[in-house]
C-alpha positions as MATLAB code, in Angstrom:
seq = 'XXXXXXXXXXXXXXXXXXXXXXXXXXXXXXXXXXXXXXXXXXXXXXXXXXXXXXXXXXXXXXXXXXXXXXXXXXXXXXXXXXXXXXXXXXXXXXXXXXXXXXXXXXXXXXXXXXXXXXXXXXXXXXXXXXXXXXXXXXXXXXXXXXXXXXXXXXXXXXXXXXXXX';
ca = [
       0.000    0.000    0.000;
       2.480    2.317    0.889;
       4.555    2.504   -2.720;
       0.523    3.143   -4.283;
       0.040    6.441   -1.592;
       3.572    7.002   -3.087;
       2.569    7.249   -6.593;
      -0.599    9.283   -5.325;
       1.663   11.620   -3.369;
       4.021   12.536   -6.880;
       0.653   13.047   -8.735;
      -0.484   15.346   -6.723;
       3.529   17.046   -6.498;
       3.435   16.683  -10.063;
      -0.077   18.130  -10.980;
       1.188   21.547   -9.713;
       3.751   21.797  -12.178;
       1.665   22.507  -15.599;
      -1.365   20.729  -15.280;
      -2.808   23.123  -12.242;
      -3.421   26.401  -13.229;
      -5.605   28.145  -10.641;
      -8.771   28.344  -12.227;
      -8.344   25.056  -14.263;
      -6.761   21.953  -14.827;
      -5.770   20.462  -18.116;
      -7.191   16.701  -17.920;
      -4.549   14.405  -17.562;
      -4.016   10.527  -16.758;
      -0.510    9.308  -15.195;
       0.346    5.663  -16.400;
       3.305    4.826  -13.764;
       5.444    2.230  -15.502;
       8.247    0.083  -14.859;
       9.774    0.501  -18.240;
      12.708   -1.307  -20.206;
      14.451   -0.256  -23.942;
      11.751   -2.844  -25.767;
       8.870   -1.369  -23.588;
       9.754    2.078  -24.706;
       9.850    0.898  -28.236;
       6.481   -0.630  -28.245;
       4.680    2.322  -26.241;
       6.070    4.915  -28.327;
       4.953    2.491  -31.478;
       1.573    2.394  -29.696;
       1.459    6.254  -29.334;
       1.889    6.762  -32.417;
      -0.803    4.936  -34.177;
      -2.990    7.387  -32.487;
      -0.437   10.438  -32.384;
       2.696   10.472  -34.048;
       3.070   14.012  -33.062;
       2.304   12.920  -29.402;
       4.807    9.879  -29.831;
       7.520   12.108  -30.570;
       6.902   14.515  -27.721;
       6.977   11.293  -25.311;
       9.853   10.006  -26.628;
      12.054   13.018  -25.799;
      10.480   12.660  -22.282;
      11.390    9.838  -21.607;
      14.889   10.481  -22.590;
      15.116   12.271  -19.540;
      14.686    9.290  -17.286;
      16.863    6.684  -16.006;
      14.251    4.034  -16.802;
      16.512    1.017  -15.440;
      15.990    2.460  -12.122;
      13.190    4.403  -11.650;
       9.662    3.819  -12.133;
       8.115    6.440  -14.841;
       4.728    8.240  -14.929;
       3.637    8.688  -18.605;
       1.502   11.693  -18.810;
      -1.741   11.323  -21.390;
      -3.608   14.377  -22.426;
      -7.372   13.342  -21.476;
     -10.072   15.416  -23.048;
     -12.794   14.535  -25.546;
     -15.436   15.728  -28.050;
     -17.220   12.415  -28.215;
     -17.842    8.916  -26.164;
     -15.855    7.322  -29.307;
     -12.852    9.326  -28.728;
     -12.886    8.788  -24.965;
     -13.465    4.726  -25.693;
     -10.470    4.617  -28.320;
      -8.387    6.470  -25.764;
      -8.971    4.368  -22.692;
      -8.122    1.440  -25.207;
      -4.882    3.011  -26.427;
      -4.147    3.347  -22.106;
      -5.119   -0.565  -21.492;
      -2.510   -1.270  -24.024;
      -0.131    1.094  -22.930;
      -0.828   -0.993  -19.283;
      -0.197   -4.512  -20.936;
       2.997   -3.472  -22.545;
       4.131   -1.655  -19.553;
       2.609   -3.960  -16.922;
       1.690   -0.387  -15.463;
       1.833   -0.177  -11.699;
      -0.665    2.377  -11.267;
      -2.965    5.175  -12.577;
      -3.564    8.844  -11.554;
      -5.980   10.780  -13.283;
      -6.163   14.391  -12.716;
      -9.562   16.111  -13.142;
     -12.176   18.437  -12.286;
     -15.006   16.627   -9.489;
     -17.801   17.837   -7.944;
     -17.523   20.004   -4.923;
     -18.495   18.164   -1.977;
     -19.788   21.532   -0.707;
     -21.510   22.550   -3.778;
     -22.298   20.083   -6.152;
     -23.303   23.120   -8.745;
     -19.460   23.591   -8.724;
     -16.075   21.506   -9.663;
     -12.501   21.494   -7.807;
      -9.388   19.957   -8.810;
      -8.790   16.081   -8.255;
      -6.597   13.546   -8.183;
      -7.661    9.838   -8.375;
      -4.989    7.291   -8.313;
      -5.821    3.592   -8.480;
      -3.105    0.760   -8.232;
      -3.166   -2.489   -9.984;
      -3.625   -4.316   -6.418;
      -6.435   -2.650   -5.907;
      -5.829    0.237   -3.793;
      -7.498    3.818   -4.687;
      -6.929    7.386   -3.429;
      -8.794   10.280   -3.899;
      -8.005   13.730   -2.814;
     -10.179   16.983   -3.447;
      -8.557   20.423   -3.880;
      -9.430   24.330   -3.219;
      -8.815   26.268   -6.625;
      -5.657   27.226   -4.540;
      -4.570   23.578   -4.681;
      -4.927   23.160   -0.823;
      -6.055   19.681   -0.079;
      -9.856   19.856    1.377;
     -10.744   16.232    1.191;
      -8.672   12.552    1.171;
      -9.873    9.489    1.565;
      -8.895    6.080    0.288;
     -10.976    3.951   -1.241;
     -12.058    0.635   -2.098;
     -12.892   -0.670   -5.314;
     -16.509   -1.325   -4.952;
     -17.153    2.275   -3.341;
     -20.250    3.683   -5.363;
     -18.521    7.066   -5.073;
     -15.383    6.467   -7.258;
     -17.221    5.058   -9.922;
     -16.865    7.898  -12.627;
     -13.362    8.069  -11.799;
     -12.246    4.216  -12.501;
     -10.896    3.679  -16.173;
     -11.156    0.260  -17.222;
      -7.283   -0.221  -18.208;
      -6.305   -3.102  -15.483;
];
């Protein structure tokens, strides 16, 4: 459990640098990865399929990683026009998660207040591969206001869970 609240805890360090802007949040899921040379080869293969633009990006990314020790959070852009789009990319993640026998997932994204459910604060929901989830709820000045962890049943985490495991 604790290496999962560890991957929730450098989400939610992370999510303040570029994805948290104050008054909005740029959609984002975190694939943490164990990765190897051949695993980078296939994901970035993957990516591109869908992106080759994206791909590209990712690749230079990574290059900044020592991926023989360290574990590796890819970041994927996650906003959609259509169900169809939002279907093909949950797909593209689950293979992403096969390849990279992903650890872990942390989407970042607006939720329902639980103050005011006319309004929407920043979130992070991170849900391991064992089965451990954690949700925290933030002010607009990214101060925590609610964290709880989970379980995978919970009713309340439902829109959050992405099919990818």
């Amino acid at each position: 459990m604790a290496k999962c609240k560890n991957y929730h805890e450098a989400a939610i360090e992370g999510a303040n640098d570029g994805i948290f802007h104050g008054d909005h949040i740029h959609p984002t899921v975190l694939l943490w990865t164990a990765l190897d040379e051949e695993k980078v080869k296939k994901v970035l293969e993957k990516v591109a399929e869908f992106d080759e633009d994206y791909s590209k990006d990712l690749e230079e990314m990574l290059k900044e990683y020592n991926i023989k020790v360290e574990d590796v959070a890819i970041p994927f852009p996650f906003s959609f026009g259509s169900d169809e789009e939002f279907e093909m990319a949950e797909n593209l993640l689950k293979e992403v998660s096969d390849i990279t026998e992903a650890k872990a997932y942390s989407f970042i994204v607006e939720a329902m207040s639980v103050d005011d459910e006319e309004d929407t604060v920043p979130s992070i929901f991170t849900e391991c591969r064992e089965g451990e989830i954690f949700l925290t709820l933030f002010d607009w000045e990214y101060n925590r206001v609610d964290e709880e962890e989970y379980n995978s049943a919970d009713e309340d985490i439902q829109s959050f869970r992405l099919k990818i495991f």
